[in-house]
Coordinates of C-alpha atoms and ligand atoms in Angstrom, one line a residue:
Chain A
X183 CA 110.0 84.5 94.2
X184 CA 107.6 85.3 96.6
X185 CA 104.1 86.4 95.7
X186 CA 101.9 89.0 97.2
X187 CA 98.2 90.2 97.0
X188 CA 96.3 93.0 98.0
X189 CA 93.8 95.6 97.1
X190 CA 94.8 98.8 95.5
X191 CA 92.2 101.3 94.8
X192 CA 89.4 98.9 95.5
X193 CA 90.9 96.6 92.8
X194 CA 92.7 93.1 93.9
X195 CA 96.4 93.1 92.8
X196 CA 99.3 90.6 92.8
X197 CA 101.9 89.1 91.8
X198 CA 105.2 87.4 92.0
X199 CA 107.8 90.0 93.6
X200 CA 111.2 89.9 95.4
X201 CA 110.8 90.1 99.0
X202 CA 113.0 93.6 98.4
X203 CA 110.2 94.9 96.4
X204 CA 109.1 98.5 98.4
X205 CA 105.4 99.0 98.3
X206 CA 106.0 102.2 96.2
X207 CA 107.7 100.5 93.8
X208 CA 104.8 98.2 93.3
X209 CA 102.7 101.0 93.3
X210 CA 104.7 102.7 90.4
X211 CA 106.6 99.7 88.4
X212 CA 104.0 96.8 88.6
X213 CA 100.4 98.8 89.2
X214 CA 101.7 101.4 86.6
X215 CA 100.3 104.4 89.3
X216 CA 102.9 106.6 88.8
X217 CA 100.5 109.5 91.3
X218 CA 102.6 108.3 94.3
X219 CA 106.1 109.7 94.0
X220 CA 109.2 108.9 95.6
X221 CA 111.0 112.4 96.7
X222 CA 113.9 110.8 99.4
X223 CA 116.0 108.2 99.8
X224 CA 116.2 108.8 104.2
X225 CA 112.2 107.8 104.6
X226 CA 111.3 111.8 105.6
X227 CA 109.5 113.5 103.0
X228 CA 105.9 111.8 102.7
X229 CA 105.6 112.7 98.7
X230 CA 105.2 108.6 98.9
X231 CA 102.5 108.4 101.6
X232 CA 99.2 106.2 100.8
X233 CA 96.9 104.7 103.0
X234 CA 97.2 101.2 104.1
X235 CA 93.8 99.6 105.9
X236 CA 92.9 103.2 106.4
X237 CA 96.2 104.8 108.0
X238 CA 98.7 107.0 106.5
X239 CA 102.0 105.2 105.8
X240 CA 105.7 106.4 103.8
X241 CA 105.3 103.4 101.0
X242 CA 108.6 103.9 100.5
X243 CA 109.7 102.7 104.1
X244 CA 107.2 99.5 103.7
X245 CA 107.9 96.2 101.9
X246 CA 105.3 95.1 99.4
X247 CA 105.0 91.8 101.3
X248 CA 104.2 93.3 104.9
X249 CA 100.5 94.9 102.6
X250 CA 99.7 90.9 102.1
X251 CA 96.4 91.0 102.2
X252 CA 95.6 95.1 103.0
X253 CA 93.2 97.8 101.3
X254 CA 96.0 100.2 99.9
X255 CA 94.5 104.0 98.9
X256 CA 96.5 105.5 96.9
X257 CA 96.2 109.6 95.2
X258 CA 94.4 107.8 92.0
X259 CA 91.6 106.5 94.2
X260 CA 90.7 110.2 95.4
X261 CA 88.9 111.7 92.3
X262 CA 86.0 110.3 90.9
X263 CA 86.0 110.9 86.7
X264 CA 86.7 114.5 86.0
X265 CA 85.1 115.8 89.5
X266 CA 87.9 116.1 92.1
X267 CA 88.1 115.2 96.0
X268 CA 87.3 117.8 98.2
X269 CA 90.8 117.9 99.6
X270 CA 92.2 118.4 95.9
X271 CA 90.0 120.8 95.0
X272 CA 90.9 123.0 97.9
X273 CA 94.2 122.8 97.0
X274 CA 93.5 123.7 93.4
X275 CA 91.2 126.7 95.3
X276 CA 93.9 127.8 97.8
X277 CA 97.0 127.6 95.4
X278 CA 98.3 124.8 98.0
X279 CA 100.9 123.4 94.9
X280 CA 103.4 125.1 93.1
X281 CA 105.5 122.1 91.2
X282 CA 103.4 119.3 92.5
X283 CA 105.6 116.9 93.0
X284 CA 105.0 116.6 97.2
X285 CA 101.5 116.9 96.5
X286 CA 100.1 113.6 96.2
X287 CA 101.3 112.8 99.7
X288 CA 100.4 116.4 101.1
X289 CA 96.3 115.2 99.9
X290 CA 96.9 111.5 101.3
X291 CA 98.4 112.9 103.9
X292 CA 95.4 115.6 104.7
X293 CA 92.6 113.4 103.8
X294 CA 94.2 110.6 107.0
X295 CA 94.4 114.1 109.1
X296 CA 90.5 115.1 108.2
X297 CA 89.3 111.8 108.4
X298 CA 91.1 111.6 111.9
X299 CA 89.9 115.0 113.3
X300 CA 87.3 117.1 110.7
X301 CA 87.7 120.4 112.9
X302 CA 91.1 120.9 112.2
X303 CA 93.1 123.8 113.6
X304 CA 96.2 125.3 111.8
X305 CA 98.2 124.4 114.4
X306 CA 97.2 120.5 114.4
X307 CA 97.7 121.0 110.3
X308 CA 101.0 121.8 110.8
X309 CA 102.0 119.4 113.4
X310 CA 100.5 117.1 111.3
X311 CA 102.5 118.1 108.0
X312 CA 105.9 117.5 110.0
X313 CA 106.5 114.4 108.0
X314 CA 106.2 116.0 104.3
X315 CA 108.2 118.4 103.1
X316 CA 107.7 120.7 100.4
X317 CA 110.2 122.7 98.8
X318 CA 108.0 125.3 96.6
X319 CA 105.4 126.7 98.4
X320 CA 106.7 127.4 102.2
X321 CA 103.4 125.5 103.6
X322 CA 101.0 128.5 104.0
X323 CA 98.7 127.6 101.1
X324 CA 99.2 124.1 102.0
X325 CA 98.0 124.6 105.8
X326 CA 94.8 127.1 104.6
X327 CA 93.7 124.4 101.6
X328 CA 93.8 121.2 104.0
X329 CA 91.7 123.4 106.9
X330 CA 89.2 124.7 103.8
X331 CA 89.2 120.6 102.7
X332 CA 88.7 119.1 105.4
X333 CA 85.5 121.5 106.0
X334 CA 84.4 120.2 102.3
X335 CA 84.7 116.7 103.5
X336 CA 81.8 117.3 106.2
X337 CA 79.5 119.1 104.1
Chain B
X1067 CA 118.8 96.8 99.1
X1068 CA 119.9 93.2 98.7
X1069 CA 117.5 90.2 98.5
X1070 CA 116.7 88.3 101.6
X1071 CA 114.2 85.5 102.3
X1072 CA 110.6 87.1 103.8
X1073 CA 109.3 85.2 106.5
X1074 CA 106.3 86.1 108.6
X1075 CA 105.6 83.6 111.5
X1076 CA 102.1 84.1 113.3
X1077 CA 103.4 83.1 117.0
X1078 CA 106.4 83.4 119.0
X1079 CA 108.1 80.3 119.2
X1080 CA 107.4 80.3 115.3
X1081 CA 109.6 83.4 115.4
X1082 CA 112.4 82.1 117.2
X1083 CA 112.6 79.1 115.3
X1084 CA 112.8 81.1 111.9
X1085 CA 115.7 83.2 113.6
X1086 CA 117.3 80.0 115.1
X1087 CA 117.4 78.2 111.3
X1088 CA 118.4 81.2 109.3
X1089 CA 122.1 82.0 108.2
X1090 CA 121.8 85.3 109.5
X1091 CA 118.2 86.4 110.7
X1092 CA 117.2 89.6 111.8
X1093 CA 113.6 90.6 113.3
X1094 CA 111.5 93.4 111.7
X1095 CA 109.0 95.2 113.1
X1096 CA 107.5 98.2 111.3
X1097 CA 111.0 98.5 109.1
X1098 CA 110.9 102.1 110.3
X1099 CA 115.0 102.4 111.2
X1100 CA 115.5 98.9 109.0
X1101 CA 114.1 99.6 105.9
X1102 CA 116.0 102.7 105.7
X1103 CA 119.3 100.7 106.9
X1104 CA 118.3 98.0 104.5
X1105 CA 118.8 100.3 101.3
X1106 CA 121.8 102.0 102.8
X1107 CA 123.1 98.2 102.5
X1108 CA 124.2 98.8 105.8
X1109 CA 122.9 95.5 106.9
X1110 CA 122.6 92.3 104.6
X1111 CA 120.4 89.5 106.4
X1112 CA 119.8 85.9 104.5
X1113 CA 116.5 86.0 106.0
X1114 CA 114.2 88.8 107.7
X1115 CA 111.8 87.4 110.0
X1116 CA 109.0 90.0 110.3
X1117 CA 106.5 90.3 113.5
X1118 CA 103.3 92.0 112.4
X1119 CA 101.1 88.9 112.4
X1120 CA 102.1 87.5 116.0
X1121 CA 99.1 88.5 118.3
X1122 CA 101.2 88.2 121.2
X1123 CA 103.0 90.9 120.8
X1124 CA 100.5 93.4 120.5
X1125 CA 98.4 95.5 122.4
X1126 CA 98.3 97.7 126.0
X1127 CA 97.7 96.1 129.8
X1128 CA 96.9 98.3 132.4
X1129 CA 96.5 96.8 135.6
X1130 CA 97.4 97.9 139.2
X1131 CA 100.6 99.6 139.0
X1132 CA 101.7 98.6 135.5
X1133 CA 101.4 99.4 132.0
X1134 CA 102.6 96.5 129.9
X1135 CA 102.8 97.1 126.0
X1136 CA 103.3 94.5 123.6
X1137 CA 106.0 95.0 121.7
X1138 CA 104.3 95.1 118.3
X1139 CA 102.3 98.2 119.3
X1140 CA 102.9 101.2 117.1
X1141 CA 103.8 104.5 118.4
X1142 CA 99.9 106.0 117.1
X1143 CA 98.6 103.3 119.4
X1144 CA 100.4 104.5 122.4
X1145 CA 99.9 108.0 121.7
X1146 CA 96.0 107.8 121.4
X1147 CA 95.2 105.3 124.1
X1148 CA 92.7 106.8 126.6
X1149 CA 94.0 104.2 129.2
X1150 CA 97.9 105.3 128.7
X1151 CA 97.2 109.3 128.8
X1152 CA 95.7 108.1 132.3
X1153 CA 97.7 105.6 133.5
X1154 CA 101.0 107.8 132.6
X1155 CA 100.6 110.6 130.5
X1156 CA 104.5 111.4 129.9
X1157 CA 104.5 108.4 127.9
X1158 CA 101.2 108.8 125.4
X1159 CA 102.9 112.6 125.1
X1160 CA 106.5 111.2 124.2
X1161 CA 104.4 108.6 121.8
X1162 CA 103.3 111.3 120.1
X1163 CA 106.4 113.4 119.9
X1164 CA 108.2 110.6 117.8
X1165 CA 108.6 111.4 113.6
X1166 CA 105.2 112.1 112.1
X1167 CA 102.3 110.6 111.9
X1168 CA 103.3 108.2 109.4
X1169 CA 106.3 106.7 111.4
X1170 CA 104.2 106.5 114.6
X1171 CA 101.3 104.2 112.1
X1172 CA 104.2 102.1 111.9
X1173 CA 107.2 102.3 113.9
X1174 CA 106.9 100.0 117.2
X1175 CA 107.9 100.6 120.6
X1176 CA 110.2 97.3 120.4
X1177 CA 111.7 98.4 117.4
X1178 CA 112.5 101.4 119.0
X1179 CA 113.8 100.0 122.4
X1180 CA 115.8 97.0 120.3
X1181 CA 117.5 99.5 118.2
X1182 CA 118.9 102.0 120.8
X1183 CA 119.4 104.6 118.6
X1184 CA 121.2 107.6 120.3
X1185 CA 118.4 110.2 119.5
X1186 CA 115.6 107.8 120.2
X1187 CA 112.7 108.9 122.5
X1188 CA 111.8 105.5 124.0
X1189 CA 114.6 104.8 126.0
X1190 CA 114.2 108.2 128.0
X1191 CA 111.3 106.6 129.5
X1192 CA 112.0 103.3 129.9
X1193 CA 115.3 104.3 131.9
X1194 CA 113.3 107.5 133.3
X1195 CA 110.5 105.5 134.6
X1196 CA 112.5 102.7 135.6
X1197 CA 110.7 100.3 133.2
X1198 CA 111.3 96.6 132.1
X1199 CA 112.3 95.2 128.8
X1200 CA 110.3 91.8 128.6
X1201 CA 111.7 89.1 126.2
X1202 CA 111.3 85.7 125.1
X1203 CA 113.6 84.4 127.7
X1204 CA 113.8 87.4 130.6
X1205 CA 113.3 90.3 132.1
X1206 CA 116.2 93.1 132.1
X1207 CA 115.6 96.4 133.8
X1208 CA 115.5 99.0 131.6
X1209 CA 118.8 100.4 133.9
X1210 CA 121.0 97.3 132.2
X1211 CA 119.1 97.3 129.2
X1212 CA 120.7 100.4 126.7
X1213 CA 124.5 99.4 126.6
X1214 CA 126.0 101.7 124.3
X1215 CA 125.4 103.7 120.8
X1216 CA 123.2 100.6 119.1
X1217 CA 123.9 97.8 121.3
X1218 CA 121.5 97.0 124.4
X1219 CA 121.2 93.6 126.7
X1220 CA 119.9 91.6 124.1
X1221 CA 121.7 88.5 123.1
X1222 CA 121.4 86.9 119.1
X1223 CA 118.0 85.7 118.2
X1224 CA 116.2 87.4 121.3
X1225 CA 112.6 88.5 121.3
X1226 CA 111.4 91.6 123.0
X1227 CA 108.0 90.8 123.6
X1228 CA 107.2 93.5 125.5
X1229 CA 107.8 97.0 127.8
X1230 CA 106.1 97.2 131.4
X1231 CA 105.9 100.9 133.1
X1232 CA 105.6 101.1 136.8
X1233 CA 103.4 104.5 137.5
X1234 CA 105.1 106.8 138.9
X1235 CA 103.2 109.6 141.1
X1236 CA 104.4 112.1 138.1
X1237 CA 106.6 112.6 134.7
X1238 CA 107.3 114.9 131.6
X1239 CA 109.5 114.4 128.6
X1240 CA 110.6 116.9 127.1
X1241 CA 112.4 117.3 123.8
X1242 CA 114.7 119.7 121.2
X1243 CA 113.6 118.1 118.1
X1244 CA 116.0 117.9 114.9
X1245 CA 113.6 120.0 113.0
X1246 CA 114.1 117.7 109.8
X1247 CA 113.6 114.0 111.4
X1248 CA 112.4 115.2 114.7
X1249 CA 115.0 112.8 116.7
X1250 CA 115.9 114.5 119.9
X1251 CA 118.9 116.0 119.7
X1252 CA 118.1 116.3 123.3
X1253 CA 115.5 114.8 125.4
X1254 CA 114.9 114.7 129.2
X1255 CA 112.6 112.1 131.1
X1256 CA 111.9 113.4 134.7
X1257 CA 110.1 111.3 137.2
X1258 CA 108.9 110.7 140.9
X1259 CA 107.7 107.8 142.5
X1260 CA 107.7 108.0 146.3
X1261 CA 109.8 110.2 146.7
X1262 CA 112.3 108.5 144.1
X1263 CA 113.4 110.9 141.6
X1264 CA 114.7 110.0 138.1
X1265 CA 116.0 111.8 135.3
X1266 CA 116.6 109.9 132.2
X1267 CA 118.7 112.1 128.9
X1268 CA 118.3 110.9 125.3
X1269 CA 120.1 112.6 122.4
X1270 CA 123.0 113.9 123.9
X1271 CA 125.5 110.8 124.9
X1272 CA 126.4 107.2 122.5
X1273 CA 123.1 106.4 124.7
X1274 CA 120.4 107.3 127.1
X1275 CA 121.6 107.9 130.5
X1276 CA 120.5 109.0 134.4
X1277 CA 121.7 112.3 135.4
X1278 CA 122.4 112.3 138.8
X1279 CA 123.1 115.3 139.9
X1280 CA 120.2 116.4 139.0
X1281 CA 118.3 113.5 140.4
X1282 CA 119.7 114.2 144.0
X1283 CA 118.8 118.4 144.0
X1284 CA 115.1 117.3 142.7
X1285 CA 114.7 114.7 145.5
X1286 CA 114.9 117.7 147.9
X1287 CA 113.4 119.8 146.1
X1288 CA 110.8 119.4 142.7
X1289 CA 111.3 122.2 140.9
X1290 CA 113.1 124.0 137.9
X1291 CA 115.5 126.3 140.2
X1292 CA 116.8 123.1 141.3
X1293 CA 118.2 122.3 138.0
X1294 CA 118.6 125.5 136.7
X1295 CA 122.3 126.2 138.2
X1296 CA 122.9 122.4 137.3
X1297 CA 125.3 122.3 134.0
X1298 CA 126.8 119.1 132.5
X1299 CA 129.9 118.4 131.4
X1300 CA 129.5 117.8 127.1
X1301 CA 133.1 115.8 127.1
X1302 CA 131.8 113.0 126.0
X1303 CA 128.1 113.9 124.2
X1304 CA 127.7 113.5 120.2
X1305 CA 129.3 116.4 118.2
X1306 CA 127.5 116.2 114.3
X1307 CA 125.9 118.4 112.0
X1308 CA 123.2 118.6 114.4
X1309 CA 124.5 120.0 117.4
X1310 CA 127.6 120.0 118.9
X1311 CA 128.3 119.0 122.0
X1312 CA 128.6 121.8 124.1
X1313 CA 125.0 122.9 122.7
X1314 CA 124.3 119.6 123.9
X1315 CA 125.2 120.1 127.4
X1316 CA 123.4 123.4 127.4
X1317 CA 120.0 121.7 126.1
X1318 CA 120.4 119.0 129.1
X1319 CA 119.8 122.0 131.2
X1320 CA 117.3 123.7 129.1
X1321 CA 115.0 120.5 128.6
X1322 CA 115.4 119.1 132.3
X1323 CA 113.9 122.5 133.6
X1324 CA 110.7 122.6 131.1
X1325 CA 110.1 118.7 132.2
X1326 CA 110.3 119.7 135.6
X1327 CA 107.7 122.4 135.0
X1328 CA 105.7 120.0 132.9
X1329 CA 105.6 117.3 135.7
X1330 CA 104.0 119.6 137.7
Ligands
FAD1464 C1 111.6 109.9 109.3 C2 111.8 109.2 110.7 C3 111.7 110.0 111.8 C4 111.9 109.3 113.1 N1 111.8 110.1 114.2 C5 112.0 109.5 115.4 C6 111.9 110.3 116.6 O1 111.7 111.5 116.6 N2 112.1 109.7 117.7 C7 112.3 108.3 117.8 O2 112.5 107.8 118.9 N3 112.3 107.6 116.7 C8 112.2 108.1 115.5 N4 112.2 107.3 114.4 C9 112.3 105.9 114.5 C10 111.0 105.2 114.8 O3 110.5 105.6 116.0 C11 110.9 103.7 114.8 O4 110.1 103.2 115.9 C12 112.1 103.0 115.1 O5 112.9 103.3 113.9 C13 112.0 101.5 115.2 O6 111.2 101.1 114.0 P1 110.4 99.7 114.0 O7 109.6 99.6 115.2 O8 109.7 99.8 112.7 O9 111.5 98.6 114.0 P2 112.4 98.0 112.8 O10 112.9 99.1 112.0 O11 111.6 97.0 112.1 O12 113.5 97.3 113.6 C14 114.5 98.1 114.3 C15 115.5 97.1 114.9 O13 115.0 96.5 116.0 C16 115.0 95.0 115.9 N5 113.7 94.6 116.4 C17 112.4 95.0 116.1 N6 111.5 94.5 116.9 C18 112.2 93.7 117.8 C19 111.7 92.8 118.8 N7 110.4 92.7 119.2 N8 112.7 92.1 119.5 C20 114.0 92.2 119.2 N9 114.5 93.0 118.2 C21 113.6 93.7 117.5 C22 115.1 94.8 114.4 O14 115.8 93.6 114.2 C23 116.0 96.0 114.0 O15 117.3 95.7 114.3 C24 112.0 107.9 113.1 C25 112.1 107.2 112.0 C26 111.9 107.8 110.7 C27 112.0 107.0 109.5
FES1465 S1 110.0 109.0 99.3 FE1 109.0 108.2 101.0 S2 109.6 109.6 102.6 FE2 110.6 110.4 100.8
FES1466 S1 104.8 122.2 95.4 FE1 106.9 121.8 94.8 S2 107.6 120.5 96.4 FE2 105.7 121.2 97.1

């Protein structure tokens, strides 16, 4: 078997995988970070997006073996202790969940959009969001807590 | 997904020779359309020979008349390069139309090209610029390069190594997005260069393809009302849960004007 290492989290990682091994599924089976979550089988609704040297990627549409040697960012890394990010405390402030479950790639997914551009309009949110879908909360509170977090992110 | 043997050469020729010795090799770029195919089963390689760490391949050229992009370079890459939104801003715009922003961190433009998926937004450029597919081997217009649904000019085991854009004097794309995937379930591609008009449609047929009709009333005349009164004939364009085809035919219309418009 083929092995692979990187660094999840800020913490160095391997192992010896098959090369079929999806990055979320090391994430979840091997790493034991169950935060990212898989939500499709057709690679379009982002509740499995992490960041891979910095850029937001579907870990679910990625092989373990092409993050040889990458800084992976997954949900877990976000809060530190008990005190929450700024994204995921906006979207504990702004009601931006309602079951959760596309919510640890809506965060990853706003905090790549933030980092990217900190003055973020609605509309860019949204454009932004077209890769993750959420079937609860019909976006609004999603869009306002990303625009509220990404403003906590500067300050 | 079945198992396959991982190989990741860091040149070209390193590349070809991994193809060359497997059983049955296949190329991955970002595994944006393989991964996916991959866990469908609906492809079953001994051995996938992946391209990420070949320099070569990577990258944007501008010079003179051309834009040359390597065919590693991601869709984001395209989309936010100050010297492409110069150069030919149709194609940072269409860059940026493509999926979200996770498939454009890693979905590549030779992926895209290779794979000649109906709905695809690269091929409306490279046939509506009049582009060139650069491989390993050759060169092949981008006019001879999409075949059919899936299948394009490429023979087994070749290597696209890159895509090279003339600049033309202007050029919109414009697109009906799928509002789940956001494929095109129809795109248009107008261009002029001296004079020489092109209109390239992606979504609607097995494959892109040049629209001629309405090629010939914008060469007199560069504007929407030339287009407007033009309809096409949806005999032959894809009928799904999408669209069907006569929608199709209608959106031709539809898009063509609003890239006419865009051009400018
Ligand atoms: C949710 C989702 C939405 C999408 N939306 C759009 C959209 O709106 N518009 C659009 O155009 N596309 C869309 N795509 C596709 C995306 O643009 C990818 O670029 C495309 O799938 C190709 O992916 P890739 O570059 O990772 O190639 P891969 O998936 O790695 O490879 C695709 C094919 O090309 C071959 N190949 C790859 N590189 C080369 C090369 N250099 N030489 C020869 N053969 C090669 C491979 O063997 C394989 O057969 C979407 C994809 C997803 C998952
Ligand atoms: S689980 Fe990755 S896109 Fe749905
Ligand atoms: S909160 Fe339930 S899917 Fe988004």
């Amino acid at each position: 078997m083929p092995s692979v290492s990187m660094t999840v989290n800020g913490n160095a990682v391997g192992g010896d995988i098959e090369a079929r091994t999806l990055l979320v599924d090391f994430i979840r089976e091997h790493l034991r970070l169950t935060g990212t979550h898989v939500g499709c089988d057709t690679s379009q609704c982002g509740a499995c997006v992490v960041h891979v040297d910095g850029t937001s990627v579907k870990s679910c549409t990625m092989l373990a073996l092409q993050a040889e040697g990458c800084q992976v960012e997954t949900i877990e890394s976000l809060a530190d202790g008990d005190t929450l990010h700024p994204m995921q405390e906006a979207f504990r402030e702004h009601h931006g969940l309602q079951c959760g479950f596309c919510t640890p790639g809506m965060v990853m997914t706003a905090v790549a959009m933030a980092k990217e551009n900190p003055n973020l309009t609605e509309s860019d949110v949204r454009h932004g969001l077209e890769g993750n879908f959420c079937r609860c909360t019909g976006y609004q509170n999603i869009v306002e807590s990303i625009i509220a977090g990404a403003k906590a992110m500067q300050g | 997904m079945y198992e396959f043997n991982f190989n990741r050469p860091a040149s070209i020729a390193d590349a070809l020779t991994a193809i060359a010795d497997a059983d049955d090799g296949q190329f991955m770029a970002g595994g944006q359309t393989m991964i996916p195919v991959l866990k469908q089963r609906l492809a079953m390689p001994s051995d996938v020979v992946e391209l990420a760490n070949i320099d070569d391949l990577k990258g944007i050229a501008v010079d003179g008349g051309t834009v040359t992009i390597g065919a590693m370079t991601p869709h984001s890459e395209v989309h936010n390069s100050l010297e492409v939104a110069d150069a030919i801003p149709a194609l940072a715009d269409l860059a940026g139309m493509i999926g979200d922003p996770h498939v454009r961190n890693r979905g590549t433009i030779g992926g895209s090209v290779a794979n000649n998926d109906p709905a695809a937004d690269y091929p409306a450029a490279v046939v509506g610029l009049g582009a060139t597919v650069v491989t390993d081997r050759r060169e092949i217009a981008g006019d001879d390069f999409f075949v059919d649904l899936f299948e394009t000019a490429l023979v087994e085991g070749e290597l696209i190594t890159a895509v090279r854009f003339p600049l033309p004097d202007k050029a919109a794309y414009m697109k009906f997005p799928n509002p789940a995937s956001r494929y095109a379930i129809v795109g248009v591609f107008v261009s002029q260069s001296n004079g020489d008009v092109r209109v390239a449609v992606t979504g609607a047929g097995p494959c892109v393809f040049r629209e001629v009709a309405m090629e010939t009333a914008l060469a007199a005349d560069f504007s929407a009302d030339a287009v407007a009164g033009i309809s096409v004939s949806g005999d032959d364009f894809n009928n799904d849960i999408h669209a069907s085809a006569e929608y199709r035919a209608h959106l031709v219309t539809v898009m063509a004007k609003r890239a006419v418009i865009k051009a400018g």
